[in-house]
Amino acid sequence: MYKGIAFFDLDHTLYNEQTRVDQDVADAMHQLKENSVLPVISTGRNLFEIPNTMRKTGIDTVVSANGSYVIFEGKPVYKALIDKKVVKDFVAFAKSNNEATTVMNSTGARINFINDIVRGNYNFINSRMPNLGVDDFIEKQEVVMMLINTKGPDDRYIDRFADTLTFFRNTPFSMDVVHKGSSKKTGIQQLIANAKLQGIPTYAFGDGNNDIPMLDFVDHPVVMENGLPNVKKYAEYITTKNTEHGIVNGLKHFGLL
């Protein structure tokens, strides 16, 4: 029986600035388990992007793709798919603006073309650009998330697809795109319901806009010192920077370590 659940964003939170997990953070995740606290990765990234992170931290419960794909102790418990017609319409509209779309699920990703914005985006998030082949991916695979490689204006997409999609601007070069209403909050709610984790105190660590629904939902929201100013308004506690032992300090503040 768990006595607490701790949710962790990855980029600029659990990760250092090289998109890796420092050893003291990895050790803290293992210690949480020994202390009967369930550590959960809660991220905009998809499962195929984080196997090394899961291995190093020992975490096997993940709210991925901004809440659209959830696993508990390694087993899928929830997914929110984007309708394929919506995906095709979105890709076509983005292409008409000369902006590339990445389509994703838990196992992989494809992109329809590459330009300077795409290069800038994948360099910014420190990830390898996916292979080409969006049309084939849409026909043969489920789509749980898209990424529009754009510097804006965002309203072109948000207004046109307001009835079917939800958007999160997380980098200067891209927005995450998920099924309407999906968020880290909804993914956490589905995890708690499907894994029967009700009645357990919840904690969350984050820094960015897509963390706001999660931080607003949990019992004890923690924001990194390097977090966005508008996100810090949701914090019960502001810990030190991700590069200054922020995770460990935040967990100690609440007596979880």
Short mmCIF file of C-alpha atoms in Angstrom, two decimals:
data_model
loop_
_atom_site.label_atom_id
_atom_site.label_comp_id
_atom_site.label_asym_id
_atom_site.label_seq_id
_atom_site.Cartn_x
_atom_site.Cartn_y
_atom_site.Cartn_z
CA MET A 1 0.00 0.00 0.00
CA TYR A 2 1.39 3.37 -1.02
CA LYS A 3 1.39 6.24 1.45
CA GLY A 4 1.94 8.86 -1.25
CA ILE A 5 2.13 9.39 -5.02
CA ALA A 6 4.70 11.80 -6.49
CA PHE A 7 4.36 12.97 -10.10
CA PHE A 8 7.40 14.34 -11.94
CA ASP A 9 7.62 16.35 -15.13
CA LEU A 10 10.80 15.59 -17.07
CA ASP A 11 12.24 18.53 -19.03
CA HIS A 12 13.74 21.17 -16.73
CA THR A 13 12.35 19.27 -13.73
CA LEU A 14 13.47 15.65 -13.28
CA TYR A 15 15.98 16.16 -16.10
CA ASN A 16 19.10 18.32 -15.96
CA GLU A 17 19.87 20.71 -18.82
CA GLN A 18 21.43 17.87 -20.85
CA THR A 19 18.09 16.00 -20.76
CA ARG A 20 19.46 13.40 -18.38
CA VAL A 21 18.70 12.26 -14.84
CA ASP A 22 21.40 13.14 -12.33
CA GLN A 23 22.47 10.31 -10.05
CA ASP A 24 21.14 11.96 -6.88
CA VAL A 25 17.72 12.26 -8.54
CA ALA A 26 17.78 8.62 -9.65
CA ASP A 27 18.74 7.56 -6.13
CA ALA A 28 15.84 9.62 -4.75
CA MET A 29 13.37 7.80 -7.01
CA HIS A 30 14.54 4.43 -5.72
CA GLN A 31 14.38 5.72 -2.15
CA LEU A 32 10.77 6.85 -2.67
CA LYS A 33 9.80 3.28 -3.53
CA GLU A 34 11.54 2.02 -0.40
CA ASN A 35 9.54 4.62 1.54
CA SER A 36 6.26 3.35 0.03
CA VAL A 37 5.81 6.43 -2.16
CA LEU A 38 4.91 5.71 -5.80
CA PRO A 39 7.07 7.78 -8.20
CA VAL A 40 5.33 8.60 -11.48
CA ILE A 41 6.74 10.27 -14.58
CA SER A 42 4.21 12.81 -15.89
CA THR A 43 5.41 14.19 -19.20
CA GLY A 44 4.59 15.52 -22.63
CA ARG A 45 7.06 12.99 -23.99
CA ASN A 46 5.98 9.56 -25.23
CA LEU A 47 7.14 6.21 -23.88
CA PHE A 48 9.47 5.45 -26.76
CA GLU A 49 11.47 8.58 -25.87
CA ILE A 50 12.20 7.66 -22.24
CA PRO A 51 13.28 4.00 -21.83
CA ASN A 52 16.68 5.00 -20.41
CA THR A 53 15.01 7.36 -17.94
CA MET A 54 12.66 4.63 -16.78
CA ARG A 55 15.51 2.18 -16.45
CA LYS A 56 17.76 4.50 -14.46
CA THR A 57 15.04 5.69 -12.08
CA GLY A 58 13.26 2.36 -11.75
CA ILE A 59 9.97 4.12 -12.55
CA ASP A 60 7.43 1.96 -14.36
CA THR A 61 4.30 4.11 -13.88
CA VAL A 62 4.01 6.89 -16.45
CA VAL A 63 1.48 9.53 -17.48
CA SER A 64 2.83 10.21 -20.97
CA ALA A 65 1.85 12.28 -24.02
CA ASN A 66 0.32 14.98 -21.80
CA GLY A 67 -2.03 12.50 -20.17
CA SER A 68 -3.03 10.67 -23.35
CA TYR A 69 -1.25 7.37 -22.64
CA VAL A 70 -0.91 5.98 -19.12
CA ILE A 71 0.81 2.88 -17.77
CA PHE A 72 0.71 1.53 -14.21
CA GLU A 73 3.55 -0.73 -13.14
CA GLY A 74 4.43 -1.29 -16.79
CA LYS A 75 0.93 -2.09 -18.06
CA PRO A 76 -1.31 0.24 -20.13
CA VAL A 77 -4.40 1.43 -18.25
CA TYR A 78 -5.62 4.36 -20.38
CA LYS A 79 -5.22 6.00 -23.78
CA ALA A 80 -6.97 8.86 -25.56
CA LEU A 81 -6.63 8.53 -29.33
CA ILE A 82 -6.94 11.37 -31.81
CA ASP A 83 -9.46 10.58 -34.55
CA LYS A 84 -7.66 9.84 -37.82
CA LYS A 85 -9.82 12.25 -39.82
CA VAL A 86 -8.87 15.01 -37.39
CA VAL A 87 -5.21 14.05 -37.73
CA LYS A 88 -5.37 14.19 -41.53
CA ASP A 89 -7.18 17.54 -41.51
CA PHE A 90 -4.64 18.96 -39.09
CA VAL A 91 -1.63 17.75 -41.06
CA ALA A 92 -3.07 19.21 -44.28
CA PHE A 93 -3.82 22.57 -42.64
CA ALA A 94 -0.34 22.77 -41.13
CA LYS A 95 1.24 21.91 -44.46
CA SER A 96 -0.73 24.73 -46.10
CA ASN A 97 1.10 27.02 -43.65
CA ASN A 98 4.43 25.37 -44.57
CA GLU A 99 4.67 23.94 -41.05
CA ALA A 100 5.55 20.32 -40.34
CA THR A 101 3.60 17.93 -38.15
CA THR A 102 4.98 15.08 -36.06
CA VAL A 103 2.56 12.23 -35.26
CA MET A 104 3.27 9.94 -32.30
CA ASN A 105 2.19 7.07 -30.12
CA SER A 106 3.88 5.06 -27.38
CA THR A 107 6.12 3.16 -29.81
CA GLY A 108 7.33 5.75 -32.31
CA ALA A 109 6.90 8.91 -34.38
CA ARG A 110 6.99 10.20 -37.94
CA ILE A 111 7.23 13.67 -39.48
CA ASN A 112 6.03 14.84 -42.91
CA PHE A 113 8.91 17.17 -43.84
CA ILE A 114 11.89 18.97 -42.33
CA ASN A 115 12.67 22.68 -42.35
CA ASP A 116 14.60 25.13 -40.17
CA ILE A 117 11.86 25.32 -37.54
CA VAL A 118 11.89 21.53 -37.22
CA ARG A 119 15.66 21.52 -36.81
CA GLY A 120 15.41 24.25 -34.21
CA ASN A 121 12.73 22.40 -32.29
CA TYR A 122 14.47 19.04 -32.06
CA ASN A 123 17.72 20.74 -31.17
CA PHE A 124 15.90 22.65 -28.42
CA ILE A 125 14.36 19.50 -26.88
CA ASN A 126 17.59 17.56 -27.41
CA SER A 127 15.88 14.79 -29.38
CA ARG A 128 16.61 13.10 -32.67
CA MET A 129 14.32 14.11 -35.53
CA PRO A 130 11.88 11.34 -36.47
CA ASN A 131 11.88 9.64 -39.84
CA LEU A 132 9.59 10.76 -42.65
CA GLY A 133 6.34 8.88 -43.28
CA VAL A 134 3.35 10.57 -41.68
CA ASP A 135 0.74 9.30 -44.16
CA ASP A 136 1.72 5.66 -43.68
CA PHE A 137 1.86 6.10 -39.90
CA ILE A 138 -1.66 7.55 -39.82
CA GLU A 139 -3.06 4.65 -41.86
CA LYS A 140 -1.39 1.86 -39.88
CA GLN A 141 -0.92 3.21 -36.34
CA GLU A 142 -2.83 4.83 -33.52
CA VAL A 143 -2.10 8.51 -32.91
CA VAL A 144 -2.11 9.66 -29.28
CA MET A 145 -0.31 12.96 -29.81
CA MET A 146 0.90 15.35 -32.49
CA LEU A 147 3.49 18.08 -32.43
CA ILE A 148 3.18 21.13 -34.63
CA ASN A 149 6.55 22.65 -35.45
CA THR A 150 5.70 26.35 -35.41
CA LYS A 151 6.81 29.66 -33.97
CA GLY A 152 3.22 30.92 -34.11
CA PRO A 153 0.82 32.60 -34.16
CA ASP A 154 -0.81 29.79 -32.20
CA ASP A 155 -4.41 30.97 -32.60
CA ARG A 156 -4.47 29.79 -36.22
CA TYR A 157 -4.49 26.23 -34.92
CA ILE A 158 -6.23 26.66 -31.58
CA ASP A 159 -9.24 28.46 -33.10
CA ARG A 160 -9.63 26.15 -36.10
CA PHE A 161 -9.45 22.92 -34.08
CA ALA A 162 -11.03 24.13 -30.82
CA ASP A 163 -13.73 21.44 -30.91
CA THR A 164 -11.42 18.47 -31.35
CA LEU A 165 -7.92 19.20 -30.01
CA THR A 166 -6.07 20.67 -27.01
CA PHE A 167 -2.78 22.54 -27.39
CA PHE A 168 0.20 23.15 -25.09
CA ARG A 169 2.95 25.61 -26.07
CA ASN A 170 6.07 24.20 -24.41
CA THR A 171 8.92 25.43 -26.61
CA PRO A 172 9.56 28.47 -28.83
CA PHE A 173 9.43 26.10 -31.81
CA SER A 174 6.46 23.82 -31.19
CA MET A 175 3.12 23.05 -29.58
CA ASP A 176 2.01 19.67 -28.24
CA VAL A 177 -1.36 18.59 -29.65
CA VAL A 178 -3.63 16.02 -27.96
CA HIS A 179 -7.24 14.85 -27.93
CA LYS A 180 -9.71 17.50 -26.78
CA GLY A 181 -9.65 17.71 -22.99
CA SER A 182 -6.51 15.64 -22.50
CA SER A 183 -3.98 16.91 -19.99
CA LYS A 184 -1.70 15.66 -17.28
CA LYS A 185 -4.63 16.13 -14.91
CA THR A 186 -6.93 13.83 -16.86
CA GLY A 187 -4.16 11.26 -17.21
CA ILE A 188 -3.55 11.34 -13.45
CA GLN A 189 -7.27 11.01 -12.78
CA GLN A 190 -7.42 7.96 -15.06
CA LEU A 191 -4.37 6.43 -13.36
CA ILE A 192 -5.86 6.89 -9.91
CA ALA A 193 -9.21 5.44 -10.98
CA ASN A 194 -7.91 2.47 -12.98
CA ALA A 195 -5.13 1.52 -10.55
CA LYS A 196 -7.40 2.03 -7.51
CA LEU A 197 -5.11 4.60 -5.89
CA GLN A 198 -7.84 6.75 -4.38
CA GLY A 199 -7.35 8.40 -1.00
CA ILE A 200 -3.56 8.64 -1.20
CA PRO A 201 -1.84 12.05 -0.82
CA THR A 202 -0.53 13.37 -4.14
CA TYR A 203 2.51 15.55 -4.92
CA ALA A 204 3.67 16.98 -8.24
CA PHE A 205 6.81 18.69 -9.52
CA GLY A 206 6.77 20.83 -12.66
CA ASP A 207 7.95 23.98 -14.40
CA GLY A 208 5.95 24.62 -17.58
CA ASN A 209 2.54 25.43 -19.02
CA ASN A 210 1.50 21.82 -19.60
CA ASP A 211 2.14 21.18 -15.88
CA ILE A 212 -0.54 23.64 -14.74
CA PRO A 213 -3.49 21.19 -14.87
CA MET A 214 -1.45 18.67 -12.87
CA LEU A 215 -0.28 21.21 -10.31
CA ASP A 216 -3.80 22.54 -9.90
CA PHE A 217 -5.12 19.02 -9.23
CA VAL A 218 -2.70 17.43 -6.75
CA ASP A 219 -2.69 17.96 -2.99
CA HIS A 220 0.84 19.39 -2.87
CA PRO A 221 2.10 21.21 -6.02
CA VAL A 222 5.82 21.98 -6.26
CA VAL A 223 7.33 24.28 -8.89
CA MET A 224 11.01 24.48 -9.72
CA GLU A 225 12.79 27.78 -9.16
CA ASN A 226 13.55 27.74 -12.89
CA GLY A 227 9.84 27.39 -13.69
CA LEU A 228 7.81 29.94 -15.63
CA PRO A 229 6.51 32.87 -13.54
CA ASN A 230 2.87 32.11 -14.37
CA VAL A 231 3.36 28.49 -13.29
CA LYS A 232 4.81 29.46 -9.91
CA LYS A 233 1.42 30.91 -8.95
CA TYR A 234 0.16 27.34 -8.61
CA ALA A 235 2.87 26.24 -6.17
CA GLU A 236 2.43 25.33 -2.55
CA TYR A 237 6.22 25.19 -2.42
CA ILE A 238 8.91 26.51 -4.78
CA THR A 239 12.00 24.34 -4.64
CA THR A 240 15.48 25.09 -5.95
CA LYS A 241 16.41 24.81 -9.63
CA ASN A 242 16.47 21.47 -11.40
CA THR A 243 20.25 21.89 -11.61
CA GLU A 244 20.54 22.69 -7.90
CA HIS A 245 19.07 19.54 -6.34
CA GLY A 246 15.52 20.87 -6.70
CA ILE A 247 13.87 17.44 -6.76
CA VAL A 248 15.70 16.15 -3.71
CA ASN A 249 15.14 19.38 -1.79
CA GLY A 250 11.45 19.41 -2.61
CA LEU A 251 10.97 15.80 -1.54
CA LYS A 252 12.80 16.46 1.73
CA HIS A 253 10.61 19.51 2.36
CA PHE A 254 7.57 17.24 2.46
CA GLY A 255 9.30 14.48 4.42
CA LEU A 256 9.18 12.01 1.54
CA LEU A 257 12.91 11.28 1.75
#
